[in-house]
Coordinates of C-alpha atoms in Angstrom, one line a residue:
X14 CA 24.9 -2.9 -24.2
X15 CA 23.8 -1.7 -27.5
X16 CA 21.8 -4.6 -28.4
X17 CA 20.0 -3.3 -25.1
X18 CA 19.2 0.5 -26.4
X19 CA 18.3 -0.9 -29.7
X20 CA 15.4 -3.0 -28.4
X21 CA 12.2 -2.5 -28.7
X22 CA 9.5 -2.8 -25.7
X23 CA 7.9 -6.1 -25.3
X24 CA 4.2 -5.7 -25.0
X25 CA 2.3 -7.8 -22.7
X26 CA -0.7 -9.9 -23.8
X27 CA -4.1 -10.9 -22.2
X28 CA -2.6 -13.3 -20.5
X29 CA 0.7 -12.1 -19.2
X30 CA 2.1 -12.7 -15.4
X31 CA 3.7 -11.4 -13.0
X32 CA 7.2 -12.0 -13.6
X33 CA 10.3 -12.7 -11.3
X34 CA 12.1 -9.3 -11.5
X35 CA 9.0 -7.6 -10.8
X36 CA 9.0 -9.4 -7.4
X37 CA 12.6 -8.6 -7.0
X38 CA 11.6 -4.8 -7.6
X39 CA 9.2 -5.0 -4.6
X40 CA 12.1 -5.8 -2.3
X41 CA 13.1 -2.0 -2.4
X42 CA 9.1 -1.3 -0.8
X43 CA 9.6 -4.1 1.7
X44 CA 12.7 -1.8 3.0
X45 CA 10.6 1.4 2.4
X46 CA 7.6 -0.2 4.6
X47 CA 10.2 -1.3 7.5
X48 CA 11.1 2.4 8.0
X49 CA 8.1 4.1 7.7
X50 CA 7.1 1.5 10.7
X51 CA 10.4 2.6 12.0
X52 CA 10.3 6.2 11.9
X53 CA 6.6 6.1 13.3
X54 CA 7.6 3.9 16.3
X55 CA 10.4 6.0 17.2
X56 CA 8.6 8.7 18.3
X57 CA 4.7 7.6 18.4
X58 CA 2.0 10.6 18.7
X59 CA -0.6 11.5 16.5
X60 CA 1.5 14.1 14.3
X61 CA 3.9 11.2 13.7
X62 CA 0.7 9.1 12.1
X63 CA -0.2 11.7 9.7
X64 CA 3.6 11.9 8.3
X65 CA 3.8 8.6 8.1
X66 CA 1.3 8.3 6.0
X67 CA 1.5 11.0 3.4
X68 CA 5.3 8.8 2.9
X69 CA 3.4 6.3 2.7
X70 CA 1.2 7.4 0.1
X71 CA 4.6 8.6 -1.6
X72 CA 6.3 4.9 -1.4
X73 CA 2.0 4.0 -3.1
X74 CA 2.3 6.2 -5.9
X75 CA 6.3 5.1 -6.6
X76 CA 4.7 1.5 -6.2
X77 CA 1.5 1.4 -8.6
X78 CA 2.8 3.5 -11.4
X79 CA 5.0 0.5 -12.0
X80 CA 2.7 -2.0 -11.9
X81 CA 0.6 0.0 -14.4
X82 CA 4.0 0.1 -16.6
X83 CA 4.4 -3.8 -16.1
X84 CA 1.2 -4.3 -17.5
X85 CA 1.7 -2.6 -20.7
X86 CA 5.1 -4.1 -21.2
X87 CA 7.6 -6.6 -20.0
X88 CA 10.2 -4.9 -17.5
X89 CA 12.4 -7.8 -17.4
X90 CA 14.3 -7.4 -20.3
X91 CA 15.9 -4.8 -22.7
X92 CA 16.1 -0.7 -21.4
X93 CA 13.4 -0.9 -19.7
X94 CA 14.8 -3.7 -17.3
X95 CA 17.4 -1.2 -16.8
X96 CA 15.4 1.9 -16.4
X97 CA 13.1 0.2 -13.4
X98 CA 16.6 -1.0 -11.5
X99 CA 18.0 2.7 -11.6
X100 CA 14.4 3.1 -10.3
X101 CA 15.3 0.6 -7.9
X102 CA 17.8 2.1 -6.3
X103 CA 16.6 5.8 -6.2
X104 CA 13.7 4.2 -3.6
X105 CA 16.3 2.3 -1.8
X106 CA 18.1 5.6 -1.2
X107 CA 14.6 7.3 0.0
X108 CA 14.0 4.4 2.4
X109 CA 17.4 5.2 4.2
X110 CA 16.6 9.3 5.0
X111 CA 12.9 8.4 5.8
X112 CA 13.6 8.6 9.8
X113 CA 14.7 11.8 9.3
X114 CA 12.8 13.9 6.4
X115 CA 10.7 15.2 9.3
X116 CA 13.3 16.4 11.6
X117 CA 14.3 20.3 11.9
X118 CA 17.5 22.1 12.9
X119 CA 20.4 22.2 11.4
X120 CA 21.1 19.4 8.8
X121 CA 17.5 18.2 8.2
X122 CA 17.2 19.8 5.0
X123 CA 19.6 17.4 3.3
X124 CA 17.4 14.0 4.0
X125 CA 14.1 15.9 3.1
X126 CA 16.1 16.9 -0.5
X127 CA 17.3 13.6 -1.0
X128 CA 14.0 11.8 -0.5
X129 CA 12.2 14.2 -3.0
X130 CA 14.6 14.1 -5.8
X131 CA 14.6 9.9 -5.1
X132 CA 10.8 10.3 -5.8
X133 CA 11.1 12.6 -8.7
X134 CA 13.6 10.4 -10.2
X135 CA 11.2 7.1 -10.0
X136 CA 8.3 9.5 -11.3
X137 CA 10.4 10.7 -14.6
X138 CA 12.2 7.8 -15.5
X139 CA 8.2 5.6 -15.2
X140 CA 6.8 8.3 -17.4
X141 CA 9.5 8.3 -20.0
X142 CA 9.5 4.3 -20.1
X143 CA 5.8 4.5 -20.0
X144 CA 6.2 6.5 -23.3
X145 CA 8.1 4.6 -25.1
X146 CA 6.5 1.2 -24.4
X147 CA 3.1 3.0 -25.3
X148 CA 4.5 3.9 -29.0
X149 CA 1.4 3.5 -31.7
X150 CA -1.2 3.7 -28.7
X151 CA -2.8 6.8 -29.6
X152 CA -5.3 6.8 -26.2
X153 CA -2.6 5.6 -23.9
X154 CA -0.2 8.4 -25.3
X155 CA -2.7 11.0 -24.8
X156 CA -3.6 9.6 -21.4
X157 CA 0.1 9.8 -20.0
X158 CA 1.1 13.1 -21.7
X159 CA -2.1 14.6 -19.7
X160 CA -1.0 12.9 -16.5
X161 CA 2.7 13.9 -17.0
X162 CA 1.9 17.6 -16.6
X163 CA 0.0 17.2 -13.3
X164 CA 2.3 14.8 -12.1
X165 CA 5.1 17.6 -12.9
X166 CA 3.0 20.4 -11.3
X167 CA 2.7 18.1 -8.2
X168 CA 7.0 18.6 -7.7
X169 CA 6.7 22.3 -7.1
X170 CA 5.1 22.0 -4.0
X171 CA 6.8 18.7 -3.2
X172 CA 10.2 20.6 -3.1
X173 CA 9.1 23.9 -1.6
X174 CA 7.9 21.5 0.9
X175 CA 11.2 19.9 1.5
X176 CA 13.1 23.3 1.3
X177 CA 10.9 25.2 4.4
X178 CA 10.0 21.8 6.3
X179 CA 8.0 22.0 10.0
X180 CA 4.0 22.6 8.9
X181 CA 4.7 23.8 5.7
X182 CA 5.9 20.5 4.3
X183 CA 2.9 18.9 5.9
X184 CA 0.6 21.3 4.2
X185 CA 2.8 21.5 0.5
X186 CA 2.9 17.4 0.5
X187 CA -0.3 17.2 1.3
X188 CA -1.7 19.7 -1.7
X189 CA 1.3 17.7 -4.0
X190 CA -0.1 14.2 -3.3
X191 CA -3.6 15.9 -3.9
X192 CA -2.2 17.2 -7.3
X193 CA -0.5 13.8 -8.1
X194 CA -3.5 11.9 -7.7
X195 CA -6.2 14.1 -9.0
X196 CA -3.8 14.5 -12.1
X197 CA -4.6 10.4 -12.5
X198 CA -8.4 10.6 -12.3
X199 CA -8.3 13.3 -14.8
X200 CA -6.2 11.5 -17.0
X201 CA -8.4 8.4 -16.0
X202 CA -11.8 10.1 -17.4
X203 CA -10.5 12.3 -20.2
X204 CA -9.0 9.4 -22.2
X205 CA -8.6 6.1 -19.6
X206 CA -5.9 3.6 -18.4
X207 CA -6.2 0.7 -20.8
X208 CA -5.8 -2.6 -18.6
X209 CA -3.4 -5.3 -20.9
X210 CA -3.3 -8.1 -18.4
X211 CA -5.7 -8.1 -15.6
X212 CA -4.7 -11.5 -14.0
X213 CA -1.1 -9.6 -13.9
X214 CA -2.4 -6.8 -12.5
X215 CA -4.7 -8.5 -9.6
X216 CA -1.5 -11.1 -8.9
X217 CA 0.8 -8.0 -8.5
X218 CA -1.6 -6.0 -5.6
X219 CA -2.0 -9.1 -3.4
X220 CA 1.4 -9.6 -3.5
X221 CA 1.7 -6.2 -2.5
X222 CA -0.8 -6.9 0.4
X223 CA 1.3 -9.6 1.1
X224 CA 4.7 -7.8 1.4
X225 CA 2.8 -5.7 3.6
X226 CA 1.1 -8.0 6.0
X227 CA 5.1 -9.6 6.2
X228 CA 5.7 -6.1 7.9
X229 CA 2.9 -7.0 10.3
X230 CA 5.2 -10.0 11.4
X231 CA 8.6 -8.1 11.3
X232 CA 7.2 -5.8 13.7
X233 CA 6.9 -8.1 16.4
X234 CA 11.0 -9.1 16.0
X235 CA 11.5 -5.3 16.2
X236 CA 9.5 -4.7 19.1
X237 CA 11.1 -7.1 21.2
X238 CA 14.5 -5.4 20.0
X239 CA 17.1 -7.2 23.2
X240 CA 14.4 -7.3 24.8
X241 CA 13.4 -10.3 27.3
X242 CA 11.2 -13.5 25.6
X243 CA 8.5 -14.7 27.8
X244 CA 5.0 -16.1 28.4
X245 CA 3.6 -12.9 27.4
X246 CA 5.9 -12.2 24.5
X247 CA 5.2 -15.2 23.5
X248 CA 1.5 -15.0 23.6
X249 CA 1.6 -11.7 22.0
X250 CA 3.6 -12.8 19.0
X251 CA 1.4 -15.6 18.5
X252 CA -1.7 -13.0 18.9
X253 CA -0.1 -10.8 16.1
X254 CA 0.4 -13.9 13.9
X255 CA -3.4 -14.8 14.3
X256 CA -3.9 -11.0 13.4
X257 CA -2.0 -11.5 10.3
X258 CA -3.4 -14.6 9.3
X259 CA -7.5 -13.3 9.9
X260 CA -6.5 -10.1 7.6
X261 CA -4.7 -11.8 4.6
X262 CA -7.9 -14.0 4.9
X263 CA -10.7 -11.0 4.5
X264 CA -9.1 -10.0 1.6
X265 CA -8.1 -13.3 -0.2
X266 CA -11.1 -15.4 0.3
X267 CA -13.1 -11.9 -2.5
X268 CA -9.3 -11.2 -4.2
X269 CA -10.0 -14.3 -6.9
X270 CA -13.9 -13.3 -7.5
X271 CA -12.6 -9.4 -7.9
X272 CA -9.8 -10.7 -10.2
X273 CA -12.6 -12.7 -12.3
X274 CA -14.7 -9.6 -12.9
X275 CA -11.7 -7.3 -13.6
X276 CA -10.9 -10.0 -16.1
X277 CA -14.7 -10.1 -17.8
X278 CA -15.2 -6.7 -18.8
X279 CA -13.3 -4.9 -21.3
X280 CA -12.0 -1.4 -22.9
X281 CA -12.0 1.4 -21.0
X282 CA -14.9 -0.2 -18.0
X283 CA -11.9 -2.5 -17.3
X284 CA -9.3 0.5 -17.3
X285 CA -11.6 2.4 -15.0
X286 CA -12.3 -0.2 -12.7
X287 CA -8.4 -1.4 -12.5
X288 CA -7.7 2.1 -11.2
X289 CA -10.3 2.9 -8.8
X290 CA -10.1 -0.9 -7.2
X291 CA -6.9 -1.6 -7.2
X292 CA -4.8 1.8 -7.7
X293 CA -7.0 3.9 -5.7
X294 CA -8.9 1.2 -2.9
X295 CA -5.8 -0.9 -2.4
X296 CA -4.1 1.8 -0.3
X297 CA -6.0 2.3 2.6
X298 CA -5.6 -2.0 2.8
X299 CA -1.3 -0.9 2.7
X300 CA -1.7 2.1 5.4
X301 CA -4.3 -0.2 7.4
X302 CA -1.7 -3.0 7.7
X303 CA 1.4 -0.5 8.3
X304 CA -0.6 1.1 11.4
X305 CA -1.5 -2.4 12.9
X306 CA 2.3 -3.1 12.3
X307 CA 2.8 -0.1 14.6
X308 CA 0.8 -0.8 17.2
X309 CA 1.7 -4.6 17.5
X310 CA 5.7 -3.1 17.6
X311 CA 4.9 -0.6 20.6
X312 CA 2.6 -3.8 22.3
X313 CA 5.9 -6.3 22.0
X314 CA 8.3 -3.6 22.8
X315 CA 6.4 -2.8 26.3
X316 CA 6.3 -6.4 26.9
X317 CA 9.7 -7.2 26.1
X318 CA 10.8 -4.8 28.5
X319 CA 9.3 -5.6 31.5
X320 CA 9.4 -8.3 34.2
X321 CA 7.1 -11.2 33.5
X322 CA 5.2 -10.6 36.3
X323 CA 4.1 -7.6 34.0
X324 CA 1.7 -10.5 32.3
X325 CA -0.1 -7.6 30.5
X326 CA 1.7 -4.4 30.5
X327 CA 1.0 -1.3 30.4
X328 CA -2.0 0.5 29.5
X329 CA -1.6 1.5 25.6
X330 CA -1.4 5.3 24.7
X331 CA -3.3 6.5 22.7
X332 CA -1.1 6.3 19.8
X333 CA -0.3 2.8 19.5
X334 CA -4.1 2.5 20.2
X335 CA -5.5 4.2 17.5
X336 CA -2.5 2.5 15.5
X337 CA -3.9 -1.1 16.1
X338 CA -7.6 -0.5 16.0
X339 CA -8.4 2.7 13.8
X340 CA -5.1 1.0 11.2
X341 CA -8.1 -2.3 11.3
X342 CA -10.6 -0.5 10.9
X343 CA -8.9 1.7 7.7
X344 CA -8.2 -1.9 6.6
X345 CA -11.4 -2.7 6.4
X346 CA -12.9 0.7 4.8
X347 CA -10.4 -0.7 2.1
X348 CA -11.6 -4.5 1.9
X349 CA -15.1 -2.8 1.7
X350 CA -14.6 -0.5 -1.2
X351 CA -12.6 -3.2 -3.2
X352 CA -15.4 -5.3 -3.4
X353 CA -18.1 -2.9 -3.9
X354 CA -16.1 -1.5 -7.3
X355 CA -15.5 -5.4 -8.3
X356 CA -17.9 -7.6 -7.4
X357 CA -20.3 -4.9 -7.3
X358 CA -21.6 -6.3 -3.8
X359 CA -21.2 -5.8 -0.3
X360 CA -22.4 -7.3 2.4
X361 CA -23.9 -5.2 5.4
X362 CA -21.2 -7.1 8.2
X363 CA -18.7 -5.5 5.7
X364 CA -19.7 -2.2 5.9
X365 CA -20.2 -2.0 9.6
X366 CA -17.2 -3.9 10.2
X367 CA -14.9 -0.7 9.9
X368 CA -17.3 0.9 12.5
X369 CA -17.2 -1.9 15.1
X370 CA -13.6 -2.0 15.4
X371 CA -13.5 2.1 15.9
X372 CA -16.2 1.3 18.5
X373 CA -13.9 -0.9 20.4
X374 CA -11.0 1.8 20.8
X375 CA -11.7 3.5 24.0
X376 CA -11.7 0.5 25.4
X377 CA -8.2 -0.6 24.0
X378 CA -7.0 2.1 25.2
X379 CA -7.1 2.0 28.9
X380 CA -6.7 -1.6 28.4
X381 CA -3.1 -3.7 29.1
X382 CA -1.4 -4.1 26.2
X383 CA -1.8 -7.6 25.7
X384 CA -5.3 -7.6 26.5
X385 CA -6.0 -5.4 23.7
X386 CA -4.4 -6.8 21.3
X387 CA -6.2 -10.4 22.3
X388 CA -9.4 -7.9 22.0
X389 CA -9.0 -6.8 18.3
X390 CA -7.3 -10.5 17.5
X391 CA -10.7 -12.2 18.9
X392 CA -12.8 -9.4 16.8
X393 CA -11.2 -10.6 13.7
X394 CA -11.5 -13.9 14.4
X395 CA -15.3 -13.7 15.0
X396 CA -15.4 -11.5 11.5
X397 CA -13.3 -14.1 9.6
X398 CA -15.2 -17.3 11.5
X399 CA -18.7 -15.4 10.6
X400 CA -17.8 -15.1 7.0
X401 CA -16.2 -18.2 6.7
X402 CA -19.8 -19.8 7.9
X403 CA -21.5 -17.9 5.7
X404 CA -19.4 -19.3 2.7
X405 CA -19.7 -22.6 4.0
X406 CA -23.3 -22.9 3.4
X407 CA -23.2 -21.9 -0.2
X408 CA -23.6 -18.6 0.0
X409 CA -20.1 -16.8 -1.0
X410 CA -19.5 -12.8 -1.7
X411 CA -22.1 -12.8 -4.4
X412 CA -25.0 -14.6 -2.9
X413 CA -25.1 -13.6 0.5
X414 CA -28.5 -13.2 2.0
X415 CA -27.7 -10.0 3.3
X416 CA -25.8 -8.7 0.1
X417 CA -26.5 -5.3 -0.9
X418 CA -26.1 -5.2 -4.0
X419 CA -24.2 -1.5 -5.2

């Protein structure tokens, strides 16, 4: 135990990877993801959306500031292995009181507590480790000292939040998270996030994306519930798959030609573009995917619970609606941003993709469940099979003949 308090930090090199335990340490989001979709689902209307996602954006921040810490030194061994579990398990703990940190009446204030102290915890003990790996880097040192203070304003509306609850927690959250991440692009221009590793860095957001999308396919197991399985279950589930698949597939068939310009430029152009593609773009990809997890849930849950002869079920709400085709459609604002701070490049289909899908919500919504569903699934096919053409003659991201080049 000494031995560990007596270590020094490792610092990562060029070309450092993601490591084991930093997988392990995503397991604790994977929970955090699962109730967000759970707490949405459980009582679906548009004020439920909006809470979702400013947790969401909590579990992001809790997320990226450790993959920026990863990147500047190993978190696999010595204190700091121990520091990021503790970490560990203060998320775990604000997973289990999501459901209820919006609730009101008597009781409710203890789960709202809980989850903010969780979150302060994660935030203090990343920006003392963060410290003390970043010993003798005068920039980086400067850099998280100016971010510390915004990120310690941020807290006094966070917990006033929590203490009056109802709109006031939606509006203190909201101007906390707005603190937060402002604090971060201030920090960002005044004196820059230097990027270490930036093949760690890009493997550690698609694996993100990935834990995501697995929510995607959770959803449909949680839908069904005890629930009956048949033909349109089935068909459903397979749909959902097919979603999954066409999404992942948008964003990993740019992911390696991002990666290889994050990895060609250097000093503080690499810093910058690190956080504004991949801290900043990479979360309306998370919330896009956690919406279509919703919507798929409340598709397979109708389903499940009807007689077969219900082939298509119910119209949609418009909750789940907006859930499976606006959550698409924020997925692909994301894809479309990513690429334009990489590669530099975007093609036209990518920008009015996002559009498209938002033009094809009024009619999901008075369409059977089932049917809409097949209706995004077939627009995302299209997309992927376009694009996949395209590539296939040669042309790829960069050279597309109807790249616009930003």
């Amino acid at each position: 135990m000494g031995r560990i308090f007596r270590s020094r930090p490792v610092v990562t090199k060029e070309t450092h990877r993601t490591t084991l335990f930093e997988i392990f340490f995503d397991l604790v989001f994977v929970f955090g993801f699962i109730r967000v979709t759970e707490f949405m689902s459980a009582r679906p209307a548009p004020m439920t959306l909006v809470q979702g996602f400013l947790v969401l954006l909590l579990l992001w921040n809790s997320w990226l500031v450790y993959s920026w810490l990863g990147n500047q030194a190993r978190i696999d061994v010595g204190l700091i292995r121990t520091g990021v579990t503790v970490a560990m398990a203060a998320v775990f703990l604000a997973g289990l009181v999501i459901p209820d940190v919006w609730k009101s009446g008597p009781g409710a204030l203890g789960p709202r507590l809980i989850l903010v102290l969780a979150y302060i915890v994660v935030r203090v003990i990343h920006l003392v480790l963060y410290h003390w790996a970043a010993e003798g880097n005068r920039q980086l040192l400067r850099t998280i000292r100016v971010y510390a203070l915004s990120t310690a304003l941020s807290w006094i509306p966070l917990v006033l939040g929590a203490v009056f609850g109802g709109t006031a927690q939606i509006l203190l959250w909201t101007a906390a998270l707005a603190v937060d991440l402002g604090g971060g692009v201030v920090a960002s221009v005044l004196s820059g996030w230097p990027l270490r590793s930036p093949g760690h860095f890009t493997e550690r957001h698609s694996l993100v994306v990935i834990i995501a999308l697995g929510e995607s396919l959770i959803s449909v197991g949680a839908g069904i519930g005890a629930g009956m399985i048949h033909g349109p279950v089935l068909v459903a589930a397979l749909l959902t798959l097919a979603v999954t698949v066409c999404l992942w597939w948008l964003y990993s068939r740019n992911a390696v030609a991002a990666g290889e310009e994050l990895t060609m430029k250097s000093g503080a152009r690499r810093g910058r573009v690190a956080a504004d593609a991949y801290t900043v773009a990479h979360f309306p990809l998370i919330a896009g995917i956690i919406y279509v997890a919703l919507g798929v849930e409340q598709v397979l849950a109708d389903l499940a619970h009807h007689e077969s002869s219900d082939t298509a079920g119910l119209r949609l709400d418009w909750t789940p609606a907006v859930a499976l085709f606006g959550g698409t459609a924020l997925y692909l604002v994301g894809r479309a941003t990513f690429l334009s701070l990489t590669v530099r490049s975007v093609a036209p289909r990518q920008v009015l993709a996002p559009a498209a899908v938002l033009l094809l919500l009024p009619a999901g919504r008075f369409l059977p469940g089932l049917v809409a569903l097949g209706l995004l699934t077939a627009f995302l096919v299209v997309l992927a099979g376009y694009e996949a053409a395209i590539r296939g003659r040669g042309s790829g991201a960069r050279s597309d003949p109807d790249v616009t080049v930003g």
